[in-house]
CSV table of C-alpha atoms and ligand atoms in Angstrom, one decimal:
chain,number,residue,atom,x,y,z
A,1,MET,CA,-19.8,-21.7,6.8
A,2,SER,CA,-21.8,-19.2,4.8
A,3,THR,CA,-24.2,-19.7,1.8
A,4,LYS,CA,-21.3,-17.8,-0.1
A,5,ASP,CA,-19.0,-20.9,0.6
A,6,TYR,CA,-21.5,-23.1,-0.7
A,7,LEU,CA,-21.8,-21.4,-3.9
A,8,GLU,CA,-18.0,-20.8,-4.4
A,9,LYS,CA,-16.6,-24.1,-3.3
A,10,ASP,CA,-16.9,-27.3,-5.0
A,11,TYR,CA,-16.6,-29.7,-2.0
A,12,TYR,CA,-16.9,-32.7,-4.3
A,13,LYS,CA,-13.8,-31.8,-6.3
A,14,THR,CA,-12.0,-31.0,-3.1
A,15,LEU,CA,-12.6,-34.4,-1.8
A,16,GLY,CA,-12.0,-35.9,-5.3
A,17,VAL,CA,-15.3,-37.7,-5.6
A,18,ALA,CA,-18.1,-37.9,-8.0
A,19,LYS,CA,-21.2,-35.9,-7.4
A,20,GLY,CA,-23.2,-38.9,-6.9
A,21,ALA,CA,-20.7,-40.6,-4.6
A,22,SER,CA,-21.7,-42.6,-1.7
A,23,ALA,CA,-21.4,-41.9,2.0
A,24,ASP,CA,-18.8,-44.5,2.1
A,25,GLU,CA,-16.8,-43.2,-0.8
A,26,ILE,CA,-16.8,-39.8,0.5
A,27,LYS,CA,-15.6,-41.0,3.9
A,28,LYS,CA,-12.8,-43.2,2.4
A,29,SER,CA,-11.4,-40.5,0.1
A,30,TYR,CA,-11.4,-37.9,3.1
A,31,ARG,CA,-9.6,-40.1,5.3
A,32,LYS,CA,-6.9,-40.6,2.7
A,33,LEU,CA,-6.6,-37.0,1.8
A,34,ALA,CA,-6.8,-35.9,5.6
A,35,ARG,CA,-3.9,-38.0,6.5
A,36,LYS,CA,-1.8,-36.9,3.5
A,37,TYR,CA,-2.4,-33.2,4.5
A,38,HIS,CA,-2.6,-33.5,8.2
A,39,PRO,CA,-0.4,-30.5,9.9
A,40,ASP,CA,1.4,-33.4,12.0
A,41,ALA,CA,2.6,-34.6,8.8
A,42,ASN,CA,3.4,-31.4,7.1
A,43,GLU,CA,4.9,-29.3,9.7
A,44,GLY,CA,5.3,-25.7,8.8
A,45,ASP,CA,3.7,-26.0,5.3
A,46,PRO,CA,0.9,-23.6,5.0
A,47,LYS,CA,0.0,-25.0,1.6
A,48,ALA,CA,-0.8,-28.3,3.3
A,49,GLU,CA,-2.4,-26.7,6.1
A,50,GLY,CA,-4.7,-24.8,3.8
A,51,ARG,CA,-5.7,-28.0,2.1
A,52,PHE,CA,-6.2,-29.8,5.2
A,53,LYS,CA,-8.7,-27.1,6.2
A,54,GLU,CA,-10.4,-27.3,3.0
A,55,ILE,CA,-10.7,-31.2,3.1
A,56,SER,CA,-12.2,-30.9,6.4
A,57,GLU,CA,-14.6,-28.4,5.5
A,58,ALA,CA,-15.8,-30.1,2.6
A,59,TYR,CA,-16.1,-33.5,4.4
A,60,SER,CA,-18.1,-31.6,7.3
A,61,VAL,CA,-20.7,-30.7,4.8
A,62,LEU,CA,-20.9,-33.9,2.6
A,63,SER,CA,-20.8,-36.3,5.4
A,64,ASP,CA,-23.9,-34.8,6.8
A,65,GLU,CA,-26.8,-35.9,4.9
A,66,LYS,CA,-29.0,-32.8,5.6
A,67,ARG,CA,-26.2,-30.3,4.9
A,68,ARG,CA,-25.1,-32.3,1.8
A,69,LYS,CA,-28.6,-32.0,0.6
A,70,GLU,CA,-28.7,-28.1,1.4
A,71,TYR,CA,-25.3,-27.8,-0.4
A,72,ASP,CA,-26.6,-29.6,-3.4
A,73,GLU,CA,-29.8,-27.6,-3.7
A,74,ALA,CA,-27.9,-24.3,-3.2
A,75,ARG,CA,-25.5,-25.1,-6.0
A,76,THR,CA,-28.4,-26.3,-8.4
A,77,LEU,CA,-30.3,-23.2,-7.7
A,78,PHE,CA,-27.4,-20.8,-8.5
A,79,GLY,CA,-25.9,-22.5,-11.4
A,80,GLY,CA,-23.5,-25.1,-9.8
A,81,GLY,CA,-21.0,-22.9,-8.2
A,82,GLY,CA,-20.5,-20.7,-11.4
A,83,VAL,CA,-21.9,-17.9,-9.5
A,84,ARG,CA,-19.5,-15.4,-8.0
A,85,MET,CA,-20.7,-13.3,-5.2
A,86,PRO,CA,-20.3,-9.7,-5.1
A,87,GLY,CA,-17.0,-8.7,-3.4
A,88,SER,CA,-16.0,-12.3,-2.9
A,89,GLY,CA,-12.4,-13.1,-3.2
A,90,SER,CA,-11.3,-9.6,-1.6
A,91,ALA,CA,-10.5,-8.8,2.0
A,92,GLY,CA,-13.1,-8.1,4.5
A,93,GLY,CA,-14.9,-5.0,4.5
A,94,THR,CA,-16.9,-5.5,1.2
A,95,TYR,CA,-20.4,-6.7,1.6
A,96,ASN,CA,-22.2,-9.8,0.2
A,97,PHE,CA,-25.7,-10.4,-0.2
A,98,ASP,CA,-27.0,-12.4,2.4
A,99,LEU,CA,-29.0,-15.6,1.0
A,100,GLY,CA,-29.1,-17.2,4.5
A,101,ASP,CA,-32.9,-17.0,4.6
A,102,LEU,CA,-33.2,-19.0,1.4
A,103,PHE,CA,-31.5,-22.0,3.1
A,104,GLY,CA,-32.9,-21.9,6.4
A,105,GLY,CA,-29.7,-20.9,8.5
A,106,ALA,CA,-27.2,-23.5,6.8
A,107,GLY,CA,-24.5,-21.8,8.5
A,108,SER,CA,-25.2,-22.8,12.1
A,109,SER,CA,-23.5,-26.1,13.2
A,110,GLY,CA,-21.2,-25.3,16.1
A,111,GLY,CA,-18.4,-27.7,16.9
A,112,ARG,CA,-18.8,-30.2,14.1
A,113,LEU,CA,-15.3,-29.9,12.5
A,114,GLY,CA,-13.7,-29.8,15.9
A,115,ASP,CA,-15.2,-33.0,17.1
A,116,LEU,CA,-14.2,-34.4,13.8
A,117,LEU,CA,-10.6,-33.7,14.0
A,118,GLY,CA,-10.7,-34.9,17.6
A,119,GLY,CA,-12.2,-38.1,16.8
A,120,VAL,CA,-10.1,-39.0,13.8
A,121,PHE,CA,-6.8,-38.1,15.1
A,122,GLY,CA,-7.0,-38.2,18.9
A,123,ARG,CA,-5.1,-35.4,20.9
A,124,GLY,CA,-1.6,-35.0,21.8
A,125,GLY,CA,-0.3,-35.3,18.5
A,126,GLY,CA,2.6,-32.6,19.1
A,127,ALA,CA,2.7,-29.2,18.0
A,128,THR,CA,1.6,-28.3,14.5
A,129,GLY,CA,2.2,-25.7,12.2
A,130,THR,CA,-1.1,-23.7,12.1
A,131,GLY,CA,-2.5,-20.2,11.6
A,132,GLN,CA,-4.8,-18.2,9.9
A,133,ALA,CA,-6.2,-19.4,6.7
A,134,ARG,CA,-5.3,-16.3,4.5
A,135,PRO,CA,-1.9,-14.8,3.6
A,136,ARG,CA,-1.1,-11.7,5.9
A,137,ARG,CA,0.9,-8.9,5.0
A,138,GLY,CA,3.6,-8.1,7.7
A,139,ALA,CA,3.3,-5.1,9.8
A,140,ASP,CA,5.2,-1.8,9.0
A,141,VAL,CA,8.1,-1.1,11.3
A,142,GLU,CA,9.6,2.0,12.6
A,143,THR,CA,13.2,2.6,13.7
A,144,GLU,CA,15.7,5.2,14.1
A,145,THR,CA,19.3,5.5,13.1
A,146,SER,CA,22.1,8.0,13.5
A,147,LEU,CA,24.5,8.8,10.7
A,148,SER,CA,27.7,10.8,10.4
A,149,PHE,CA,27.7,14.1,8.4
A,150,SER,CA,29.5,12.5,5.5
A,151,ASP,CA,27.5,9.3,5.3
A,152,ALA,CA,24.4,11.3,5.2
A,153,ILE,CA,25.7,13.4,2.1
A,154,ASP,CA,27.2,10.2,0.5
A,155,GLY,CA,24.7,7.7,1.3
A,156,THR,CA,25.6,4.5,3.3
A,157,THR,CA,24.5,1.0,4.4
A,158,VAL,CA,23.6,0.7,8.0
A,159,SER,CA,22.8,-2.6,10.2
A,160,LEU,CA,19.6,-2.0,12.0
A,161,ARG,CA,18.5,-4.1,14.9
A,162,LEU,CA,14.7,-4.5,14.7
A,163,THR,CA,12.5,-5.8,17.5
A,164,GLY,CA,9.1,-7.0,16.2
A,165,GLU,CA,6.3,-9.5,16.8
A,166,GLY,CA,6.8,-12.9,14.9
A,167,PRO,CA,5.8,-16.5,15.6
A,168,CYS,CA,6.3,-17.6,19.0
A,169,LYS,CA,9.4,-20.1,18.8
A,170,VAL,CA,8.2,-22.3,21.7
A,171,CYS,CA,4.8,-23.3,20.2
A,172,ARG,CA,6.1,-22.4,16.6
A,173,GLY,CA,3.0,-20.2,16.2
A,174,THR,CA,0.4,-22.4,17.2
A,175,GLY,CA,-0.4,-20.9,20.5
A,176,ALA,CA,-0.8,-24.3,21.9
A,177,LYS,CA,0.9,-25.9,24.9
A,178,ALA,CA,3.6,-28.6,24.1
A,179,GLY,CA,1.9,-31.8,23.4
A,180,THR,CA,-1.4,-30.3,22.4
A,181,VAL,CA,-3.1,-29.0,19.4
A,182,PRO,CA,-5.3,-26.0,18.6
A,183,ARG,CA,-8.8,-27.2,17.3
A,184,VAL,CA,-10.8,-25.8,14.5
A,185,CYS,CA,-13.0,-22.8,15.8
A,186,PRO,CA,-16.4,-23.8,16.3
A,187,THR,CA,-18.0,-20.4,15.7
A,188,CYS,CA,-16.6,-20.2,12.2
A,189,GLU,CA,-15.6,-23.8,11.5
A,190,GLY,CA,-12.0,-22.9,10.6
A,191,THR,CA,-12.8,-20.0,7.9
A,192,GLY,CA,-11.8,-17.2,10.3
A,193,GLN,CA,-14.6,-15.3,8.8
A,194,GLY,CA,-17.6,-14.1,10.7
A,195,SER,CA,-20.4,-12.0,9.5
A,196,ARG,CA,-22.5,-9.3,10.9
A,197,ASN,CA,-26.0,-8.6,9.4
A,198,LEU,CA,-27.1,-5.2,8.6
A,199,GLY,CA,-30.5,-5.1,7.1
A,200,SER,CA,-30.3,-7.3,4.0
A,201,PHE,CA,-26.3,-7.2,3.6
A,202,ALA,CA,-24.0,-9.3,5.6
A,203,PHE,CA,-20.8,-7.7,6.3
A,204,SER,CA,-17.5,-10.0,6.5
A,205,GLU,CA,-15.3,-9.5,9.6
A,206,PRO,CA,-12.8,-11.6,11.3
A,207,CYS,CA,-14.4,-14.4,13.5
A,208,LYS,CA,-14.8,-13.1,17.2
A,209,THR,CA,-14.3,-16.4,18.9
A,210,CYS,CA,-10.9,-17.2,17.2
A,211,ARG,CA,-10.0,-13.5,16.1
A,212,GLY,CA,-9.9,-14.6,12.6
A,213,ARG,CA,-7.2,-17.5,13.2
A,214,GLY,CA,-9.8,-20.2,12.3
A,215,LEU,CA,-8.3,-22.1,15.4
A,216,VAL,CA,-8.9,-22.0,19.1
A,217,VAL,CA,-6.4,-23.1,21.8
A,218,ASP,CA,-7.6,-24.9,24.9
A,219,ASP,CA,-4.2,-25.3,26.5
A,220,PRO,CA,-2.4,-22.2,25.9
A,221,CYS,CA,1.4,-22.1,25.4
A,222,PRO,CA,2.9,-20.6,28.5
A,223,GLU,CA,5.4,-18.5,26.5
A,224,CYS,CA,2.9,-16.5,24.5
A,225,SER,CA,-0.3,-17.0,26.4
A,226,GLY,CA,-1.9,-18.8,23.6
A,227,SER,CA,-1.6,-15.8,20.9
A,228,GLY,CA,1.1,-17.9,19.0
A,229,ARG,CA,3.0,-14.6,18.7
A,230,ALA,CA,6.2,-13.1,20.5
A,231,MET,CA,8.6,-10.5,20.3
A,232,SER,CA,11.9,-11.4,18.5
A,233,THR,CA,15.0,-9.4,17.2
A,234,ARG,CA,16.6,-9.4,13.9
A,235,THR,CA,19.3,-7.4,12.2
A,236,ILE,CA,18.9,-6.3,8.8
A,237,GLN,CA,21.2,-4.1,6.5
A,238,ALA,CA,19.5,-1.0,5.1
A,239,ARG,CA,20.7,1.2,2.2
A,240,ILE,CA,20.4,4.8,3.1
A,241,PRO,CA,20.2,7.0,0.1
A,242,ALA,CA,22.7,9.9,-0.5
A,243,GLY,CA,21.5,13.3,0.6
A,244,VAL,CA,19.3,12.5,3.5
A,245,ALA,CA,18.6,15.2,6.0
A,246,ASP,CA,18.4,15.2,10.0
A,247,GLY,CA,14.8,14.2,10.9
A,248,GLN,CA,14.0,12.7,7.7
A,249,ARG,CA,11.9,9.6,7.6
A,250,ILE,CA,12.9,7.0,4.8
A,251,LYS,CA,10.7,4.3,3.5
A,252,LEU,CA,12.3,0.9,2.8
A,253,ALA,CA,9.8,-1.0,1.1
A,254,GLY,CA,9.4,-4.8,2.0
A,255,LYS,CA,12.0,-4.4,5.0
A,256,GLY,CA,9.4,-4.5,7.5
A,257,ALA,CA,8.2,-7.5,9.5
A,258,PRO,CA,7.8,-10.8,7.3
A,259,GLY,CA,4.5,-11.7,6.0
A,260,GLU,CA,2.8,-14.7,7.1
A,261,ARG,CA,1.5,-17.7,5.0
A,262,GLY,CA,2.9,-16.4,1.8
A,263,GLY,CA,1.9,-12.7,2.5
A,264,PRO,CA,4.1,-10.0,1.6
A,265,PRO,CA,6.5,-8.2,4.1
A,266,GLY,CA,5.6,-4.8,5.6
A,267,ASP,CA,7.7,-1.7,5.0
A,268,LEU,CA,10.3,-0.2,7.1
A,269,TYR,CA,10.5,3.3,8.2
A,270,VAL,CA,13.7,4.7,9.3
A,271,ARG,CA,14.0,8.1,11.2
A,272,VAL,CA,17.4,9.5,10.5
A,273,HIS,CA,19.5,11.6,12.8
A,274,VAL,CA,22.4,13.4,11.1
A,275,GLU,CA,25.4,14.2,13.3
A,276,PRO,CA,27.1,17.7,12.9
A,277,HIS,CA,30.4,17.7,11.0
A,278,PRO,CA,33.2,16.6,13.2
A,279,TYR,CA,35.2,19.8,12.9
A,280,GLY,CA,32.3,22.2,12.2
A,281,THR,CA,33.7,22.7,8.8
A,282,PHE,CA,30.5,22.2,7.0
A,283,SER,CA,26.8,22.7,7.8
A,284,ARG,CA,23.7,21.7,5.8
A,285,SER,CA,20.8,23.9,4.7
A,286,GLY,CA,18.6,21.6,2.6
A,287,SER,CA,20.6,20.2,-0.3
A,288,ASN,CA,23.2,23.2,0.1
A,289,LEU,CA,26.4,23.0,2.1
A,290,THR,CA,27.4,26.0,4.1
A,291,ILE,CA,31.0,26.9,5.2
A,292,THR,CA,32.5,29.9,6.7
A,293,ALA,CA,35.7,31.2,5.3
A,294,PRO,CA,38.0,33.5,7.1
A,295,VAL,CA,39.4,36.2,4.6
A,296,THR,CA,42.0,38.9,5.4
A,297,PHE,CA,41.1,42.6,5.5
A,298,THR,CA,43.2,43.1,2.5
A,299,GLU,CA,41.7,40.2,0.5
A,300,ALA,CA,38.3,41.7,1.5
A,301,ALA,CA,39.3,45.1,0.4
A,302,LEU,CA,41.4,44.5,-2.6
A,303,GLY,CA,39.7,41.5,-4.0
A,304,ALA,CA,41.3,38.0,-4.2
A,305,GLU,CA,41.1,34.5,-5.5
A,306,ILE,CA,40.9,32.3,-2.5
A,307,LYS,CA,40.7,28.4,-2.2
A,308,VAL,CA,37.9,26.9,0.1
A,309,PRO,CA,37.5,23.1,0.9
A,310,SER,CA,34.8,21.1,-0.9
A,311,HIS,CA,33.0,18.0,0.6
A,312,GLY,CA,34.7,15.0,-0.4
A,313,GLY,CA,36.8,16.5,-3.3
A,314,MET,CA,39.5,18.8,-4.2
A,315,PRO,CA,39.4,22.5,-2.7
A,316,VAL,CA,37.7,24.8,-5.2
A,317,SER,CA,38.7,28.5,-6.2
A,318,LEU,CA,36.3,31.5,-5.3
A,319,ARG,CA,36.9,35.0,-6.6
A,320,ILE,CA,36.2,37.6,-4.1
A,321,PRO,CA,35.9,40.9,-5.6
A,322,ALA,CA,37.2,44.2,-4.2
A,323,GLY,CA,35.5,45.9,-1.4
A,324,THR,CA,33.6,42.6,0.0
A,325,PRO,CA,31.9,43.4,3.2
A,326,ASN,CA,32.3,41.0,6.2
A,327,GLY,CA,29.5,38.3,6.2
A,328,ARG,CA,28.9,38.5,2.4
A,329,THR,CA,27.9,34.9,1.1
A,330,PHE,CA,29.1,33.5,-2.1
A,331,ARG,CA,27.6,30.6,-4.1
A,332,VAL,CA,29.8,27.7,-5.7
A,333,ARG,CA,27.3,26.0,-7.9
A,334,GLY,CA,27.0,22.1,-7.9
A,335,LYS,CA,29.2,21.5,-4.8
A,336,GLY,CA,26.3,20.8,-2.3
A,337,VAL,CA,24.6,17.6,-1.5
A,338,ARG,CA,23.2,15.3,-4.1
A,339,ARG,CA,19.3,15.5,-4.3
A,340,LYS,CA,16.9,12.7,-5.0
A,341,ASP,CA,16.7,13.5,-8.9
A,342,GLY,CA,20.6,13.1,-9.0
A,343,THR,CA,21.3,17.1,-9.3
A,344,PHE,CA,23.5,18.8,-6.7
A,345,GLY,CA,22.8,21.4,-4.4
A,346,ASP,CA,25.4,24.5,-3.9
A,347,MET,CA,28.2,25.4,-1.6
A,348,LEU,CA,27.4,28.6,0.3
A,349,VAL,CA,30.6,30.3,1.4
A,350,THR,CA,30.3,33.2,3.9
A,351,VAL,CA,33.5,35.2,4.2
A,352,ASN,CA,34.6,36.2,7.8
A,353,VAL,CA,36.9,39.1,7.6
A,354,GLN,CA,40.0,38.6,10.0
A,355,VAL,CA,41.6,41.5,11.9
A,356,PRO,CA,45.3,40.8,12.4
A,357,ASN,CA,46.1,40.4,16.3
A,358,GLU,CA,49.9,40.9,15.9
A,359,LEU,CA,51.6,43.5,13.6
A,360,ASN,CA,55.3,43.5,12.7
A,361,GLY,CA,57.1,46.8,12.0
A,362,LYS,CA,56.6,46.8,8.4
A,363,ALA,CA,52.9,45.8,8.6
A,364,ARG,CA,52.5,48.6,11.2
A,365,ASP,CA,54.0,51.1,9.0
A,366,ALA,CA,51.9,50.3,6.0
A,367,LEU,CA,48.7,50.3,8.2
A,368,GLU,CA,49.5,53.8,9.6
A,369,SER,CA,50.0,55.0,6.1
A,370,PHE,CA,46.7,53.5,5.0
A,371,ARG,CA,45.0,55.3,8.2
A,372,ASP,CA,46.5,58.6,7.1
A,373,ALA,CA,45.5,58.3,3.6
A,374,THR,CA,41.7,57.5,4.6
A,375,ALA,CA,41.7,60.0,7.4
A,376,GLY,CA,38.9,62.0,6.3
A,377,ALA,CA,36.3,59.2,6.3
A,378,ASP,CA,34.4,58.7,9.4
A,379,PRO,CA,32.6,55.2,9.2
A,380,ARG,CA,30.4,56.2,12.2
A,381,ALA,CA,29.3,59.8,10.7
A,382,GLU,CA,25.8,58.6,9.8
A,383,LEU,CA,25.4,56.7,13.3
A,384,LEU,CA,26.2,59.8,15.2
A,385,LYS,CA,23.9,62.2,12.9
A,386,ASN,CA,20.8,60.0,13.4
A,387,ALA,CA,21.3,59.0,16.9
A,388,ASN,CA,18.8,61.6,18.2
A,389,GLY,CA,16.2,61.2,15.4
B,1,ZN,ZN1,-13.6,-18.6,14.4
B,2,ZN,ZN1,3.8,-19.8,22.2
């Protein structure tokens, strides 16, 4: 453990003894507390596990005459634990002043805690709920889903099967083979923290021996090879908001992998694929809906009031002015897709002028009269004139 630990942690308080307690009192109190909080007696209780580590750490210092003296001196020198080191309490990456020189390298004492645990409780106590000391945020998860055209516009709830890493079920996350227990990491003595010295600064980083777990496994679980982690599948219900577009990535906060030891869950990112409209009636253009409406030649030429379908509602009326050319687009306001801010896009109606493929006698007579009445106008006159520059 580091000098920082010495300054921040009150080992006497942790063990519930007075500062001047005898070695015997310390030992007695430790045994009582260690039995109460031992992982075997508190399976799957991360709080008890944390307490157990604290108790073990406190005892490893106070039970050693030399280290207890160093600890007392350190705390006297720096005001009895009232000093908070810069960056303390925050995650790795911040730097702390390295006071190791002052105390003659008090942090090196390999194996002590591990021996202690082995000695007091023996081995083969069965699987225990153990892991890293700190709460850990769950991982962010990415997945995909396919939505129908309508569901993308209206919003929907989808079932998503997520495959992700979680605690190994065989060893319950300990990483240890059945019938064995992990032991406290001798390098970091269970804190999971290592430090790297750069000049006069010491950087905190996860312990290299145990990769931050605070524990090492001698007989690894065959299922997870000692990692304590395994792939598992879960199904969740996810609410997809109205108006999502094809290819959009939606963030569902807190729906990612569960956190560990009280840590918050990660986020879920869902890539959405939107299927085309089953009859091709509508298409999407951002928050606008597009539709092609057939109109007759006379509707386009004379003007008309036509009815066009809207998505999920009654048909709407649209006025086509006289002389509307083929392919002109009209805008019906507010009949598009709901936007994030609650407003709606528009429906864009493009007219497609139809040519009758069959004419009865009366219609033919009428069209022939129309032709005769408009004989003077050649629609290709311009084309012919400009063809040769
Ligand atoms: Zn370690
Ligand atoms: Zn396992």
